[in-house]
């Protein structure tokens, strides 16, 4: 059994995929209800038929554990409705809680099946073993992406029955039964491995396609679709902290594109994208809106002056000469700046007001303009930077 593949695969799971996996663990209460209900029914029948006190105790503990696990699922749902999981460390805490509950349930079912070998009732034995087999099938379905938890559960549900079988009698039927349990455990582990590989590949591909859908293929920047989600999160998720939206339009780009050709124009856009990316912070957004229009979302600038300094750096960096093949090209930039919450608290308002400010900057032939800024104060300022 290649246990190493589980370890290396687990390390390769991205944080986003891992958070999704943990969310899926708590996605349904059905397996817990089935396990607890079946154990209650079979335990009640077994105790009624045999009067075995240990079976009764295991049944009661199993039902209590099921109830506790149900409350755990409800607590997770209530918590994540208020606020999604933030990071991997928080998800690990929830995974450990789930693993403890799942392992405890597996151990109780395994001990119940083992005890049924000694109570002397064939029907009760068949029902107890049936619960163990059904729970094991659920391990494959529910825990394939958490293979360590799955392996522990398989051991807890299967090994007690194996040990009890060999303790019961050392004869051919019991030895065969014990080895049958061992083969079943090994087969279950192999099914977990196969399901793990397949599901992880599917989830990774899903995430990859989601990321590709957010990327502008020419420049490698984010595309405009991210503004609906990422900008909305920036605006609403920081308790009213300042954020700056810089709407950028390249001046004289169309002239250069017409003069030198589209391949040169495309290369020029890629160089602009690289320069913008070099200016942005790790948490900022750099977006190509289409054509020669870009947006830089500056997350949490310290002040209006900090946002203005960023606009100045953008203007100067974009306006510096470019070398594309044998051509030296000089273009400029017009920049409209909208601040949240000063100029709007929604994506639509910020984009609209930064675009209006951009239009004013273009009328003044470049430079940067703040949304809703007095025209006279901006006029000299913008022309100075365009000069």
mmCIF file of C-alpha atoms in Angstrom:
data_model
loop_
_atom_site.group_PDB
_atom_site.id
_atom_site.type_symbol
_atom_site.label_atom_id
_atom_site.label_comp_id
_atom_site.label_asym_id
_atom_site.label_seq_id
_atom_site.Cartn_x
_atom_site.Cartn_y
_atom_site.Cartn_z
ATOM 1 C CA UNK A 1 0.000 0.000 0.000
ATOM 2 C CA UNK A 2 1.700 3.260 -1.109
ATOM 3 C CA UNK A 3 1.048 5.385 2.010
ATOM 4 C CA UNK A 4 3.621 7.902 0.787
ATOM 5 C CA UNK A 5 1.263 8.969 -1.997
ATOM 6 C CA UNK A 6 -1.269 10.076 0.609
ATOM 7 C CA UNK A 7 1.341 12.232 2.321
ATOM 8 C CA UNK A 8 2.639 13.885 -0.815
ATOM 9 C CA UNK A 9 -0.864 14.406 -2.157
ATOM 10 C CA UNK A 10 -2.056 16.025 1.065
ATOM 11 C CA UNK A 11 0.810 18.480 0.938
ATOM 12 C CA UNK A 12 -0.145 19.425 -2.624
ATOM 13 C CA UNK A 13 -3.685 20.466 -1.694
ATOM 14 C CA UNK A 14 -3.972 24.236 -1.959
ATOM 15 C CA UNK A 15 -5.548 26.220 0.860
ATOM 16 C CA UNK A 16 -8.647 26.898 -1.249
ATOM 17 C CA UNK A 17 -9.148 23.199 -2.003
ATOM 18 C CA UNK A 18 -8.485 22.266 1.623
ATOM 19 C CA UNK A 19 -11.104 24.725 2.888
ATOM 20 C CA UNK A 20 -13.589 23.261 0.400
ATOM 21 C CA UNK A 21 -12.791 19.734 1.600
ATOM 22 C CA UNK A 22 -13.436 20.634 5.239
ATOM 23 C CA UNK A 23 -16.666 22.362 4.264
ATOM 24 C CA UNK A 24 -17.775 19.186 2.503
ATOM 25 C CA UNK A 25 -17.112 17.103 5.622
ATOM 26 C CA UNK A 26 -19.735 19.145 7.443
ATOM 27 C CA UNK A 27 -21.992 19.387 4.401
ATOM 28 C CA UNK A 28 -24.529 16.763 5.485
ATOM 29 C CA UNK A 29 -25.861 15.129 8.642
ATOM 30 C CA UNK A 30 -27.161 12.023 6.853
ATOM 31 C CA UNK A 31 -24.164 9.694 7.546
ATOM 32 C CA UNK A 32 -24.231 10.606 11.240
ATOM 33 C CA UNK A 33 -27.990 10.064 11.463
ATOM 34 C CA UNK A 34 -27.741 6.711 9.668
ATOM 35 C CA UNK A 35 -24.869 5.484 11.837
ATOM 36 C CA UNK A 36 -26.527 6.590 15.073
ATOM 37 C CA UNK A 37 -29.974 5.319 14.056
ATOM 38 C CA UNK A 38 -28.734 1.917 12.899
ATOM 39 C CA UNK A 39 -26.680 1.474 16.034
ATOM 40 C CA UNK A 40 -29.657 2.370 18.214
ATOM 41 C CA UNK A 41 -31.953 -0.105 16.407
ATOM 42 C CA UNK A 42 -29.488 -2.991 16.223
ATOM 43 C CA UNK A 43 -28.312 -2.346 19.775
ATOM 44 C CA UNK A 44 -31.866 -2.359 21.109
ATOM 45 C CA UNK A 45 -32.636 -5.633 19.311
ATOM 46 C CA UNK A 46 -29.377 -7.228 20.462
ATOM 47 C CA UNK A 47 -29.873 -6.217 24.095
ATOM 48 C CA UNK A 48 -33.487 -7.381 23.961
ATOM 49 C CA UNK A 49 -32.454 -10.790 22.614
ATOM 50 C CA UNK A 50 -29.301 -11.361 24.674
ATOM 51 C CA UNK A 51 -29.500 -9.048 27.681
ATOM 52 C CA UNK A 52 -25.803 -8.226 27.228
ATOM 53 C CA UNK A 53 -24.877 -5.202 29.330
ATOM 54 C CA UNK A 54 -21.727 -4.341 27.399
ATOM 55 C CA UNK A 55 -23.714 -4.190 24.158
ATOM 56 C CA UNK A 56 -26.206 -1.902 25.905
ATOM 57 C CA UNK A 57 -23.427 0.393 27.113
ATOM 58 C CA UNK A 58 -21.868 0.566 23.655
ATOM 59 C CA UNK A 59 -25.265 1.362 22.137
ATOM 60 C CA UNK A 60 -25.927 4.199 24.582
ATOM 61 C CA UNK A 61 -22.450 5.691 24.085
ATOM 62 C CA UNK A 62 -22.829 5.392 20.305
ATOM 63 C CA UNK A 63 -26.125 7.290 20.312
ATOM 64 C CA UNK A 64 -24.699 9.998 22.586
ATOM 65 C CA UNK A 65 -21.677 10.409 20.287
ATOM 66 C CA UNK A 66 -23.997 10.712 17.266
ATOM 67 C CA UNK A 67 -25.968 13.471 19.006
ATOM 68 C CA UNK A 68 -22.759 15.331 19.912
ATOM 69 C CA UNK A 69 -21.539 15.061 16.314
ATOM 70 C CA UNK A 70 -24.854 16.424 15.024
ATOM 71 C CA UNK A 71 -24.465 19.474 17.258
ATOM 72 C CA UNK A 72 -20.907 19.831 15.927
ATOM 73 C CA UNK A 73 -22.182 19.972 12.332
ATOM 74 C CA UNK A 74 -24.830 22.534 13.275
ATOM 75 C CA UNK A 75 -22.205 24.626 15.099
ATOM 76 C CA UNK A 76 -19.963 24.584 12.015
ATOM 77 C CA UNK A 77 -22.821 25.668 9.766
ATOM 78 C CA UNK A 78 -23.827 28.461 12.133
ATOM 79 C CA UNK A 79 -20.231 29.684 12.366
ATOM 80 C CA UNK A 80 -19.585 29.631 8.612
ATOM 81 C CA UNK A 81 -22.883 31.334 7.838
ATOM 82 C CA UNK A 82 -21.704 34.307 9.873
ATOM 83 C CA UNK A 83 -18.169 34.173 8.508
ATOM 84 C CA UNK A 84 -16.548 31.727 6.063
ATOM 85 C CA UNK A 85 -13.427 29.850 7.109
ATOM 86 C CA UNK A 86 -10.557 32.325 7.016
ATOM 87 C CA UNK A 87 -7.478 30.176 6.628
ATOM 88 C CA UNK A 88 -5.972 26.719 6.801
ATOM 89 C CA UNK A 89 -5.205 26.922 10.524
ATOM 90 C CA UNK A 90 -8.873 27.478 11.371
ATOM 91 C CA UNK A 91 -9.939 24.655 9.051
ATOM 92 C CA UNK A 92 -7.467 22.271 10.721
ATOM 93 C CA UNK A 93 -9.238 22.825 14.067
ATOM 94 C CA UNK A 94 -12.576 21.849 12.535
ATOM 95 C CA UNK A 95 -11.034 18.850 10.787
ATOM 96 C CA UNK A 96 -9.621 17.550 14.066
ATOM 97 C CA UNK A 97 -13.017 17.872 15.729
ATOM 98 C CA UNK A 98 -14.600 15.926 12.907
ATOM 99 C CA UNK A 99 -11.829 13.304 13.003
ATOM 100 C CA UNK A 100 -12.276 12.733 16.749
ATOM 101 C CA UNK A 101 -16.031 12.234 16.330
ATOM 102 C CA UNK A 102 -15.626 9.961 13.322
ATOM 103 C CA UNK A 103 -12.926 7.841 14.988
ATOM 104 C CA UNK A 104 -14.996 7.485 18.166
ATOM 105 C CA UNK A 105 -18.001 6.337 16.156
ATOM 106 C CA UNK A 106 -15.838 3.852 14.229
ATOM 107 C CA UNK A 107 -14.352 2.444 17.422
ATOM 108 C CA UNK A 108 -17.761 2.002 19.065
ATOM 109 C CA UNK A 109 -19.142 0.236 15.983
ATOM 110 C CA UNK A 110 -16.019 -1.938 15.795
ATOM 111 C CA UNK A 111 -16.264 -2.894 19.492
ATOM 112 C CA UNK A 112 -19.984 -3.576 19.099
ATOM 113 C CA UNK A 113 -19.296 -5.919 16.161
ATOM 114 C CA UNK A 114 -16.521 -7.620 18.138
ATOM 115 C CA UNK A 115 -18.777 -8.064 21.174
ATOM 116 C CA UNK A 116 -21.510 -9.582 19.002
ATOM 117 C CA UNK A 117 -19.171 -12.546 18.338
ATOM 118 C CA UNK A 118 -19.464 -13.523 22.002
ATOM 119 C CA UNK A 119 -23.188 -13.032 22.697
ATOM 120 C CA UNK A 120 -24.248 -16.215 20.910
ATOM 121 C CA UNK A 121 -26.945 -14.809 18.602
ATOM 122 C CA UNK A 122 -26.289 -15.245 14.868
ATOM 123 C CA UNK A 123 -28.843 -12.618 13.772
ATOM 124 C CA UNK A 124 -27.364 -10.013 16.109
ATOM 125 C CA UNK A 125 -23.891 -10.866 14.786
ATOM 126 C CA UNK A 126 -24.994 -10.399 11.173
ATOM 127 C CA UNK A 127 -26.628 -7.050 11.966
ATOM 128 C CA UNK A 128 -23.600 -5.778 13.914
ATOM 129 C CA UNK A 129 -21.182 -6.789 11.163
ATOM 130 C CA UNK A 130 -23.536 -5.221 8.626
ATOM 131 C CA UNK A 131 -23.308 -1.871 10.441
ATOM 132 C CA UNK A 132 -19.515 -2.141 10.421
ATOM 133 C CA UNK A 133 -19.449 -2.855 6.676
ATOM 134 C CA UNK A 134 -21.893 -0.034 5.959
ATOM 135 C CA UNK A 135 -19.881 2.426 8.022
ATOM 136 C CA UNK A 136 -16.727 1.366 6.182
ATOM 137 C CA UNK A 137 -18.397 2.079 2.852
ATOM 138 C CA UNK A 138 -19.226 5.525 4.196
ATOM 139 C CA UNK A 139 -15.543 6.048 5.049
ATOM 140 C CA UNK A 140 -14.650 5.615 1.388
ATOM 141 C CA UNK A 141 -17.398 7.999 0.290
ATOM 142 C CA UNK A 142 -16.898 10.718 2.902
ATOM 143 C CA UNK A 143 -13.234 10.656 3.926
ATOM 144 C CA UNK A 144 -11.305 9.831 0.776
ATOM 145 C CA UNK A 145 -9.729 13.306 0.765
ATOM 146 C CA UNK A 146 -8.649 12.998 4.390
ATOM 147 C CA UNK A 147 -6.852 9.642 4.068
ATOM 148 C CA UNK A 148 -5.195 9.659 7.496
ATOM 149 C CA UNK A 149 -8.607 10.025 9.137
ATOM 150 C CA UNK A 150 -9.967 7.294 6.861
ATOM 151 C CA UNK A 151 -7.147 4.883 7.738
ATOM 152 C CA UNK A 152 -7.663 5.436 11.461
ATOM 153 C CA UNK A 153 -11.389 4.830 11.075
ATOM 154 C CA UNK A 154 -10.791 1.612 9.124
ATOM 155 C CA UNK A 155 -8.481 0.383 11.875
ATOM 156 C CA UNK A 156 -10.989 1.318 14.600
ATOM 157 C CA UNK A 157 -13.952 -0.361 12.918
ATOM 158 C CA UNK A 158 -12.164 -3.465 11.619
ATOM 159 C CA UNK A 159 -9.368 -4.502 13.955
ATOM 160 C CA UNK A 160 -11.558 -5.142 17.054
ATOM 161 C CA UNK A 161 -13.570 -7.684 15.022
ATOM 162 C CA UNK A 162 -10.360 -9.323 13.744
ATOM 163 C CA UNK A 163 -8.941 -9.652 17.268
ATOM 164 C CA UNK A 164 -12.261 -10.928 18.638
ATOM 165 C CA UNK A 165 -12.499 -13.515 15.868
ATOM 166 C CA UNK A 166 -9.074 -14.957 16.656
ATOM 167 C CA UNK A 167 -9.840 -14.865 20.407
ATOM 168 C CA UNK A 168 -13.170 -16.621 19.936
ATOM 169 C CA UNK A 169 -11.712 -19.821 18.528
ATOM 170 C CA UNK A 170 -8.558 -20.826 16.673
ATOM 171 C CA UNK A 171 -10.239 -23.000 14.086
ATOM 172 C CA UNK A 172 -10.603 -22.871 10.325
ATOM 173 C CA UNK A 173 -13.955 -20.983 10.170
ATOM 174 C CA UNK A 174 -12.856 -18.294 12.627
ATOM 175 C CA UNK A 175 -9.413 -17.933 11.085
ATOM 176 C CA UNK A 176 -11.050 -17.552 7.672
ATOM 177 C CA UNK A 177 -13.484 -14.979 9.086
ATOM 178 C CA UNK A 178 -10.622 -13.014 10.648
ATOM 179 C CA UNK A 179 -8.662 -12.960 7.401
ATOM 180 C CA UNK A 180 -11.814 -11.955 5.542
ATOM 181 C CA UNK A 181 -12.076 -8.908 7.806
ATOM 182 C CA UNK A 182 -8.407 -8.094 7.113
ATOM 183 C CA UNK A 183 -8.889 -8.372 3.358
ATOM 184 C CA UNK A 184 -11.938 -6.124 3.640
ATOM 185 C CA UNK A 185 -9.910 -3.490 5.508
ATOM 186 C CA UNK A 186 -7.112 -3.643 2.908
ATOM 187 C CA UNK A 187 -9.634 -3.322 0.075
ATOM 188 C CA UNK A 188 -11.234 -0.329 1.776
ATOM 189 C CA UNK A 189 -7.871 1.393 2.133
ATOM 190 C CA UNK A 190 -7.148 0.815 -1.564
ATOM 191 C CA UNK A 191 -10.540 2.286 -2.471
ATOM 192 C CA UNK A 192 -9.714 5.344 -0.371
ATOM 193 C CA UNK A 193 -6.428 5.723 -2.253
ATOM 194 C CA UNK A 194 -8.108 5.534 -5.660
ATOM 195 C CA UNK A 195 -10.907 7.881 -4.647
ATOM 196 C CA UNK A 196 -8.370 10.253 -3.111
ATOM 197 C CA UNK A 197 -6.355 10.492 -6.329
ATOM 198 C CA UNK A 198 -9.404 10.945 -8.558
ATOM 199 C CA UNK A 199 -11.216 13.470 -6.369
ATOM 200 C CA UNK A 200 -8.105 15.530 -5.712
ATOM 201 C CA UNK A 201 -7.376 15.724 -9.439
ATOM 202 C CA UNK A 202 -10.940 16.827 -10.148
ATOM 203 C CA UNK A 203 -10.913 19.514 -7.456
ATOM 204 C CA UNK A 204 -7.494 20.790 -8.548
ATOM 205 C CA UNK A 205 -8.668 21.018 -12.165
ATOM 206 C CA UNK A 206 -11.796 22.834 -11.052
ATOM 207 C CA UNK A 207 -9.713 25.406 -9.168
ATOM 208 C CA UNK A 208 -7.332 25.756 -12.101
ATOM 209 C CA UNK A 209 -10.187 26.460 -14.515
ATOM 210 C CA UNK A 210 -11.687 28.943 -12.065
ATOM 211 C CA UNK A 211 -8.357 30.759 -11.903
ATOM 212 C CA UNK A 212 -7.981 30.721 -15.693
ATOM 213 C CA UNK A 213 -11.429 32.288 -15.995
ATOM 214 C CA UNK A 214 -10.102 35.219 -13.930
ATOM 215 C CA UNK A 215 -6.989 35.818 -16.034
ATOM 216 C CA UNK A 216 -6.540 38.035 -19.084
ATOM 217 C CA UNK A 217 -4.743 35.725 -21.561
ATOM 218 C CA UNK A 218 -2.692 38.457 -23.269
ATOM 219 C CA UNK A 219 -1.156 40.175 -20.240
ATOM 220 C CA UNK A 220 -1.532 37.590 -17.478
ATOM 221 C CA UNK A 221 -3.297 40.172 -15.302
ATOM 222 C CA UNK A 222 -6.651 39.643 -13.678
ATOM 223 C CA UNK A 223 -9.631 40.350 -15.893
ATOM 224 C CA UNK A 224 -12.642 42.520 -15.141
ATOM 225 C CA UNK A 225 -14.696 39.634 -13.727
ATOM 226 C CA UNK A 226 -12.713 39.768 -10.467
ATOM 227 C CA UNK A 227 -14.023 43.233 -9.658
ATOM 228 C CA UNK A 228 -17.459 41.818 -8.893
ATOM 229 C CA UNK A 229 -16.050 39.566 -6.179
ATOM 230 C CA UNK A 230 -12.607 40.772 -5.103
ATOM 231 C CA UNK A 231 -13.276 44.514 -5.170
ATOM 232 C CA UNK A 232 -16.586 43.957 -3.399
ATOM 233 C CA UNK A 233 -14.725 42.053 -0.680
ATOM 234 C CA UNK A 234 -12.152 44.839 -0.326
ATOM 235 C CA UNK A 235 -14.843 47.512 -0.058
ATOM 236 C CA UNK A 236 -17.091 45.664 2.401
ATOM 237 C CA UNK A 237 -14.664 43.457 4.286
ATOM 238 C CA UNK A 238 -12.413 45.910 6.109
ATOM 239 C CA UNK A 239 -14.757 47.855 8.343
ATOM 240 C CA UNK A 240 -14.800 51.018 6.231
ATOM 241 C CA UNK A 241 -11.017 51.158 5.746
ATOM 242 C CA UNK A 242 -9.764 53.312 2.891
ATOM 243 C CA UNK A 243 -9.363 51.752 -0.570
ATOM 244 C CA UNK A 244 -8.370 53.455 -3.819
ATOM 245 C CA UNK A 245 -9.519 52.562 -7.341
ATOM 246 C CA UNK A 246 -7.176 53.877 -10.053
ATOM 247 C CA UNK A 247 -8.814 53.736 -13.499
ATOM 248 C CA UNK A 248 -6.086 54.000 -16.155
ATOM 249 C CA UNK A 249 -6.284 54.683 -19.875
ATOM 250 C CA UNK A 250 -3.148 54.716 -22.058
ATOM 251 C CA UNK A 251 -2.617 57.918 -24.012
ATOM 252 C CA UNK A 252 -1.276 57.645 -27.586
ATOM 253 C CA UNK A 253 -1.471 53.841 -27.511
ATOM 254 C CA UNK A 254 -3.770 53.683 -30.545
ATOM 255 C CA UNK A 255 -1.303 55.816 -32.524
ATOM 256 C CA UNK A 256 1.577 53.460 -31.642
ATOM 257 C CA UNK A 257 -0.539 50.397 -32.395
ATOM 258 C CA UNK A 258 -1.539 51.726 -35.816
ATOM 259 C CA UNK A 259 2.001 52.831 -36.647
ATOM 260 C CA UNK A 260 3.969 49.759 -35.570
ATOM 261 C CA UNK A 261 1.327 47.027 -35.916
ATOM 262 C CA UNK A 262 -0.696 44.848 -33.593
ATOM 263 C CA UNK A 263 2.146 42.486 -32.557
ATOM 264 C CA UNK A 264 4.106 45.488 -31.278
ATOM 265 C CA UNK A 265 0.943 46.834 -29.646
ATOM 266 C CA UNK A 266 0.360 43.532 -27.868
ATOM 267 C CA UNK A 267 3.974 43.470 -26.645
ATOM 268 C CA UNK A 268 3.566 47.039 -25.434
ATOM 269 C CA UNK A 269 0.470 46.093 -23.439
ATOM 270 C CA UNK A 270 2.384 43.257 -21.803
ATOM 271 C CA UNK A 271 5.143 45.652 -20.776
ATOM 272 C CA UNK A 272 2.571 48.047 -19.323
ATOM 273 C CA UNK A 273 1.050 45.144 -17.388
ATOM 274 C CA UNK A 274 4.462 44.194 -16.012
ATOM 275 C CA UNK A 275 5.140 47.755 -14.881
ATOM 276 C CA UNK A 276 1.775 48.024 -13.141
ATOM 277 C CA UNK A 277 2.330 44.687 -11.412
ATOM 278 C CA UNK A 278 5.714 45.895 -10.145
ATOM 279 C CA UNK A 279 4.042 48.921 -8.534
ATOM 280 C CA UNK A 280 1.218 47.032 -6.829
ATOM 281 C CA UNK A 281 1.410 45.596 -3.348
ATOM 282 C CA UNK A 282 0.873 41.894 -2.679
ATOM 283 C CA UNK A 283 -2.767 42.406 -1.742
ATOM 284 C CA UNK A 284 -3.565 44.987 -4.451
ATOM 285 C CA UNK A 285 -5.476 44.102 -7.622
ATOM 286 C CA UNK A 286 -4.141 44.835 -11.107
ATOM 287 C CA UNK A 287 -6.861 44.343 -13.715
ATOM 288 C CA UNK A 288 -6.984 44.690 -17.470
ATOM 289 C CA UNK A 289 -10.449 45.915 -18.342
ATOM 290 C CA UNK A 290 -9.935 45.462 -22.088
ATOM 291 C CA UNK A 291 -8.138 47.293 -24.886
ATOM 292 C CA UNK A 292 -5.726 49.778 -23.317
ATOM 293 C CA UNK A 293 -7.738 50.255 -20.099
ATOM 294 C CA UNK A 294 -6.513 49.031 -16.720
ATOM 295 C CA UNK A 295 -7.513 49.313 -13.088
ATOM 296 C CA UNK A 296 -5.282 49.182 -10.032
ATOM 297 C CA UNK A 297 -7.116 48.660 -6.752
ATOM 298 C CA UNK A 298 -4.937 49.875 -3.907
ATOM 299 C CA UNK A 299 -5.963 48.033 -0.761
ATOM 300 C CA UNK A 300 -5.884 50.082 2.450
ATOM 301 C CA UNK A 301 -3.761 53.124 1.536
ATOM 302 C CA UNK A 302 -2.816 55.023 4.665
ATOM 303 C CA UNK A 303 -4.335 58.285 3.455
ATOM 304 C CA UNK A 304 -5.531 60.248 0.440
ATOM 305 C CA UNK A 305 -1.919 61.340 0.021
ATOM 306 C CA UNK A 306 -0.831 57.704 -0.183
ATOM 307 C CA UNK A 307 -3.366 57.120 -2.982
ATOM 308 C CA UNK A 308 -2.111 60.238 -4.760
ATOM 309 C CA UNK A 309 1.476 59.024 -4.462
ATOM 310 C CA UNK A 310 0.456 55.735 -6.071
ATOM 311 C CA UNK A 311 -1.220 57.612 -8.941
ATOM 312 C CA UNK A 312 1.951 59.655 -9.408
ATOM 313 C CA UNK A 313 4.074 56.488 -9.551
ATOM 314 C CA UNK A 314 1.683 54.920 -12.050
ATOM 315 C CA UNK A 315 1.796 58.000 -14.276
ATOM 316 C CA UNK A 316 5.588 58.276 -14.208
ATOM 317 C CA UNK A 317 6.185 54.559 -14.680
ATOM 318 C CA UNK A 318 3.814 54.191 -17.628
ATOM 319 C CA UNK A 319 5.111 57.391 -19.233
ATOM 320 C CA UNK A 320 8.735 56.178 -19.262
ATOM 321 C CA UNK A 321 9.933 55.051 -22.752
ATOM 322 C CA UNK A 322 9.415 51.441 -23.894
ATOM 323 C CA UNK A 323 11.698 49.308 -26.027
ATOM 324 C CA UNK A 324 9.769 46.870 -28.238
ATOM 325 C CA UNK A 325 12.042 45.183 -30.748
ATOM 326 C CA UNK A 326 13.813 47.947 -32.670
ATOM 327 C CA UNK A 327 11.248 50.556 -31.662
ATOM 328 C CA UNK A 328 11.372 53.044 -28.813
ATOM 329 C CA UNK A 329 7.837 54.030 -27.921
ATOM 330 C CA UNK A 330 6.596 56.734 -25.571
ATOM 331 C CA UNK A 331 3.017 56.801 -24.363
ATOM 332 C CA UNK A 332 1.243 58.500 -21.484
ATOM 333 C CA UNK A 333 -1.546 57.787 -19.051
ATOM 334 C CA UNK A 334 -4.764 59.324 -17.811
ATOM 335 C CA UNK A 335 -5.824 58.211 -14.346
ATOM 336 C CA UNK A 336 -9.072 58.642 -12.476
ATOM 337 C CA UNK A 337 -9.052 57.926 -8.747
ATOM 338 C CA UNK A 338 -12.028 57.044 -6.565
ATOM 339 C CA UNK A 339 -11.679 56.424 -2.843
ATOM 340 C CA UNK A 340 -13.846 54.161 -0.736
ATOM 341 C CA UNK A 341 -15.757 55.099 1.314
ATOM 342 C CA UNK A 342 -15.392 58.796 0.382
ATOM 343 C CA UNK A 343 -16.572 58.412 -3.230
ATOM 344 C CA UNK A 344 -18.708 55.302 -2.875
ATOM 345 C CA UNK A 345 -19.269 52.121 -0.900
ATOM 346 C CA UNK A 346 -20.169 49.794 -3.765
ATOM 347 C CA UNK A 347 -18.304 48.403 -6.752
ATOM 348 C CA UNK A 348 -20.658 50.145 -9.150
ATOM 349 C CA UNK A 349 -20.277 53.536 -7.503
ATOM 350 C CA UNK A 350 -16.473 53.357 -7.334
ATOM 351 C CA UNK A 351 -16.085 52.212 -10.938
ATOM 352 C CA UNK A 352 -18.507 54.869 -12.167
ATOM 353 C CA UNK A 353 -16.806 57.688 -10.276
ATOM 354 C CA UNK A 354 -13.274 56.607 -11.130
ATOM 355 C CA UNK A 355 -14.354 56.425 -14.789
ATOM 356 C CA UNK A 356 -15.824 59.929 -14.591
ATOM 357 C CA UNK A 357 -12.567 61.180 -13.059
ATOM 358 C CA UNK A 358 -10.627 59.393 -15.825
ATOM 359 C CA UNK A 359 -12.705 61.194 -18.435
ATOM 360 C CA UNK A 360 -11.791 64.515 -16.833
ATOM 361 C CA UNK A 361 -8.099 63.520 -16.825
ATOM 362 C CA UNK A 362 -8.274 62.692 -20.537
ATOM 363 C CA UNK A 363 -9.886 66.054 -21.249
ATOM 364 C CA UNK A 364 -6.841 67.603 -19.604
ATOM 365 C CA UNK A 365 -4.545 65.456 -21.740
ATOM 366 C CA UNK A 366 -3.219 63.132 -19.095
ATOM 367 C CA UNK A 367 -2.258 63.079 -15.471
ATOM 368 C CA UNK A 368 -4.503 62.045 -12.611
ATOM 369 C CA UNK A 369 -7.743 63.409 -11.219
ATOM 370 C CA UNK A 370 -9.639 62.492 -8.061
ATOM 371 C CA UNK A 371 -13.351 61.857 -8.257
ATOM 372 C CA UNK A 372 -15.446 64.876 -7.224
ATOM 373 C CA UNK A 373 -12.352 67.053 -6.909
ATOM 374 C CA UNK A 374 -12.800 70.787 -7.654
ATOM 375 C CA UNK A 375 -11.903 71.500 -11.264
ATOM 376 C CA UNK A 376 -9.718 74.506 -10.569
ATOM 377 C CA UNK A 377 -7.557 72.699 -8.024
ATOM 378 C CA UNK A 378 -6.973 69.835 -10.392
ATOM 379 C CA UNK A 379 -6.368 71.791 -13.560
ATOM 380 C CA UNK A 380 -2.826 72.937 -12.866
ATOM 381 C CA UNK A 381 -1.993 69.719 -11.011
ATOM 382 C CA UNK A 382 -3.026 67.467 -13.913
ATOM 383 C CA UNK A 383 -1.355 69.568 -16.589
ATOM 384 C CA UNK A 384 1.874 69.625 -14.615
ATOM 385 C CA UNK A 385 2.085 65.841 -14.700
ATOM 386 C CA UNK A 386 1.123 65.653 -18.355
ATOM 387 C CA UNK A 387 3.905 68.040 -19.302
#
